[in-house]
Amino acid sequence: MEKYNKSDPKSIEKYAKKLVGKTFNDVINEDDAVASEVYESDGFLSEYESTANASKKGNKGRLGQVVEEHYFHYHINSDQNPDFKEAGVELKVTCYKKNKNGDLSAKERVVITMIDYYSVINETFYDSHVWDKCKLMLLIYYLYDKAVKDRYNYRIGYVSLFTPPKEDLPTIESDFNKIVQKVRNGKAHELSEGDTDYLGAVTKGANANSVRFQPFSDIPAKQRAFAFKEKYMTHVLNHYIIPNKDMGEYILDENENKALEEAVIEKVDKYSGMTEKEICEAFDIDYEKKPKQLEAILAYRILGIKGNKAEEFEKANIIVKTIRIGKNDKIKESMSFPTFKFKELVNEEWETSDFFNYLSETRFLFVVYKYNKNDELVMKGCQFWNIPYDDLQEVKKVWIRTKQVLIDGLEVKVINNKRYNNFPGSSENPVCHVRPHAQNAQDTYELPDGRMYPKQCFWLNNTYVLSQIQDRLK
DNA sequence: GCATGATCATGC
DNA sequence: GCATGATCATGC
């Protein structure tokens, strides 16, 4: 007798839920009789052995194969159909982790399907291949644990069918359109995960040399796949897979039926031209007390958020940055980022470095204010931004120089109790530079040669940031 | 006025 | 206590 009805999603889910609490070794061990039959008749044994060998090398995705072969007993298909074809269900085995504070978060993106640059340009979202593969997924979440040596001993914690909720669909559709538009513009090689909110174009291939042709340009583009981004999957886990979690605050009403970015720009635009003081009055905030970070607070109030956290920004990995343009039409300060550890940076390569990942995966919301003649801050509006491909190549130069300076040994001169160094400065590159970012002189990290030195970070040059602000906001 | 070093303030 | 956003301070 069949253990589940392969044309009924609910039946598949019910059967799959019995996986909760099991490790992958449990799944294999409990599968004795059937498995050996399969191996004998299909020659699966050799294939399984190669799987085991691959997993020792840390090959990912193979845990999914264990569930497919040893629990559902279907052939692994690499064809374009959903895994459970009759039910239209795609199986995704994915990973979550427990943070120090006890919160759970997704450990990885969920890759949906490779992007075929030639066929995707003829698709619209709801008849696209990617929608076909993500509209109904069976998510099997296992807990990542650094202490567990054998990956097959990871334990499955949650199993659930998942359909992207209605309120996310306009945003996901808009993400899809942005990606496809870049391909149509012959810019597939400039795609970046930071271009979009929930659905991203993630690089997929052995290394940076895994490239493909694209239809409207001769420039080879990296292989990429559609994927739900990591932060989006964290949200899915905490709000749909695990019920009853505190729901947080949302910018969009469930029935608003708008893509996130469009809705945000619209809301903020309603206040453009108003002074900070006037916006305070509109929201009953005491301007005379002038709380710190007032500009950031106002941005959230305008978006209908009482606190300083919007669920949509969390799940799209959007960071809000306030920008103040001076009366002289210049931005006074450069833009800082998290500090880096000297000893870690020297062991990184650019393509896999922290800063590369941060810049290419993060999307920013610039909220722009400008000082008027009376020295009042006036709201100009907002824009979403992520670093353009060409500019990221400039950052790469600075990053590589920084690494070389650390390898050669940082040169430090002390003048008037200030330590001057030879990290790349702001006149050296149009896009970014390296500068201290610490609490004080004692707030240090160790250099590769053992000296302690004040924490530093990469900064985007103030002139560069200004050049990225849309004219309508200046 | 700009480049660069230094540090404050807030919130978790 | 620390990360991070924000801004000050100094010298050329």
PDB file of N, CA, C and O in Angstrom, chain A residues 27 33 46 60 65 76 90 126 128 145 223 238 270 381 435 452 454:
ATOM      1  N   VAL A  27      16.630   8.243   8.949  1.00  0.00           N
ATOM      2  CA  VAL A  27      15.838   8.019   7.731  1.00  0.00           C
ATOM      3  C   VAL A  27      16.445   6.885   6.924  1.00  0.00           C
ATOM      4  O   VAL A  27      15.740   5.984   6.453  1.00  0.00           O
ATOM      5  N   ALA A  33      14.540  -2.522   3.979  1.00  0.00           N
ATOM      6  CA  ALA A  33      14.054  -3.454   2.959  1.00  0.00           C
ATOM      7  C   ALA A  33      13.829  -2.787   1.612  1.00  0.00           C
ATOM      8  O   ALA A  33      14.398  -3.204   0.597  1.00  0.00           O
ATOM      9  N   SER A  46      25.439   2.312  -6.445  1.00  0.00           N
ATOM     10  CA  SER A  46      26.639   3.051  -6.824  1.00  0.00           C
ATOM     11  C   SER A  46      26.380   4.556  -6.748  1.00  0.00           C
ATOM     12  O   SER A  46      27.215   5.324  -6.314  1.00  0.00           O
ATOM     13  N   LYS A  60      26.714  20.274  -0.847  1.00  0.00           N
ATOM     14  CA  LYS A  60      25.416  20.602  -0.282  1.00  0.00           C
ATOM     15  C   LYS A  60      24.293  20.062  -1.152  1.00  0.00           C
ATOM     16  O   LYS A  60      24.493  19.672  -2.272  1.00  0.00           O
ATOM     17  N   GLN A  65      18.535  14.663  -1.170  1.00  0.00           N
ATOM     18  CA  GLN A  65      18.528  13.401  -1.896  1.00  0.00           C
ATOM     19  C   GLN A  65      18.239  12.223  -0.962  1.00  0.00           C
ATOM     20  O   GLN A  65      17.559  11.273  -1.347  1.00  0.00           O
ATOM     21  N   ILE A  76      15.234  10.810  -8.353  1.00  0.00           N
ATOM     22  CA  ILE A  76      15.619  12.206  -8.358  1.00  0.00           C
ATOM     23  C   ILE A  76      15.505  12.718  -9.770  1.00  0.00           C
ATOM     24  O   ILE A  76      16.083  12.139 -10.694  1.00  0.00           O
ATOM     25  N   GLU A  90       6.841  21.012  -4.865  1.00  0.00           N
ATOM     26  CA  GLU A  90       8.297  20.985  -4.969  1.00  0.00           C
ATOM     27  C   GLU A  90       8.874  20.721  -3.582  1.00  0.00           C
ATOM     28  O   GLU A  90       8.509  21.384  -2.609  1.00  0.00           O
ATOM     29  N   TYR A 126       3.450  35.000 -13.602  1.00  0.00           N
ATOM     30  CA  TYR A 126       2.511  33.925 -13.246  1.00  0.00           C
ATOM     31  C   TYR A 126       2.470  32.779 -14.249  1.00  0.00           C
ATOM     32  O   TYR A 126       1.862  31.748 -13.966  1.00  0.00           O
ATOM     33  N   SER A 128       5.524  31.826 -15.395  1.00  0.00           N
ATOM     34  CA  SER A 128       6.952  31.520 -15.441  1.00  0.00           C
ATOM     35  C   SER A 128       7.252  30.162 -14.830  1.00  0.00           C
ATOM     36  O   SER A 128       6.468  29.611 -14.042  1.00  0.00           O
ATOM     37  N   ASP A 145      23.943  22.480  13.242  1.00  0.00           N
ATOM     38  CA  ASP A 145      24.633  22.517  14.529  1.00  0.00           C
ATOM     39  C   ASP A 145      26.109  22.291  14.264  1.00  0.00           C
ATOM     40  O   ASP A 145      26.515  21.233  13.789  1.00  0.00           O
ATOM     41  N   GLN A 223      26.411  32.245 -14.089  1.00  0.00           N
ATOM     42  CA  GLN A 223      25.229  31.406 -13.915  1.00  0.00           C
ATOM     43  C   GLN A 223      24.498  31.857 -12.673  1.00  0.00           C
ATOM     44  O   GLN A 223      25.113  32.082 -11.633  1.00  0.00           O
ATOM     45  N   ASN A 238       9.796  31.945  10.800  1.00  0.00           N
ATOM     46  CA  ASN A 238       9.302  32.490  12.068  1.00  0.00           C
ATOM     47  C   ASN A 238       7.837  32.917  12.045  1.00  0.00           C
ATOM     48  O   ASN A 238       7.253  33.136  13.096  1.00  0.00           O
ATOM     49  N   LYS A 270       4.554  61.680   0.091  1.00  0.00           N
ATOM     50  CA  LYS A 270       3.478  62.542   0.595  1.00  0.00           C
ATOM     51  C   LYS A 270       4.007  63.606   1.546  1.00  0.00           C
ATOM     52  O   LYS A 270       3.369  64.619   1.766  1.00  0.00           O
ATOM     53  N   GLY A 381      12.341  63.038   0.202  1.00  0.00           N
ATOM     54  CA  GLY A 381      11.782  61.788  -0.311  1.00  0.00           C
ATOM     55  C   GLY A 381      12.753  60.646  -0.074  1.00  0.00           C
ATOM     56  O   GLY A 381      13.695  60.778   0.718  1.00  0.00           O
ATOM     57  N   ARG A 435      38.577  53.885   6.999  1.00  0.00           N
ATOM     58  CA  ARG A 435      38.768  54.863   8.074  1.00  0.00           C
ATOM     59  C   ARG A 435      38.387  54.248   9.406  1.00  0.00           C
ATOM     60  O   ARG A 435      37.670  53.252   9.439  1.00  0.00           O
ATOM     61  N   MET A 452      47.921  46.048  18.203  1.00  0.00           N
ATOM     62  CA  MET A 452      46.495  46.354  18.324  1.00  0.00           C
ATOM     63  C   MET A 452      46.251  47.695  17.638  1.00  0.00           C
ATOM     64  O   MET A 452      47.062  48.616  17.755  1.00  0.00           O
ATOM     65  N   PRO A 454      43.003  50.632  16.293  1.00  0.00           N
ATOM     66  CA  PRO A 454      41.568  50.977  16.340  1.00  0.00           C
ATOM     67  C   PRO A 454      40.782  50.353  15.193  1.00  0.00           C
ATOM     68  O   PRO A 454      41.251  50.326  14.050  1.00  0.00           O
TER      69      PRO A 454
END
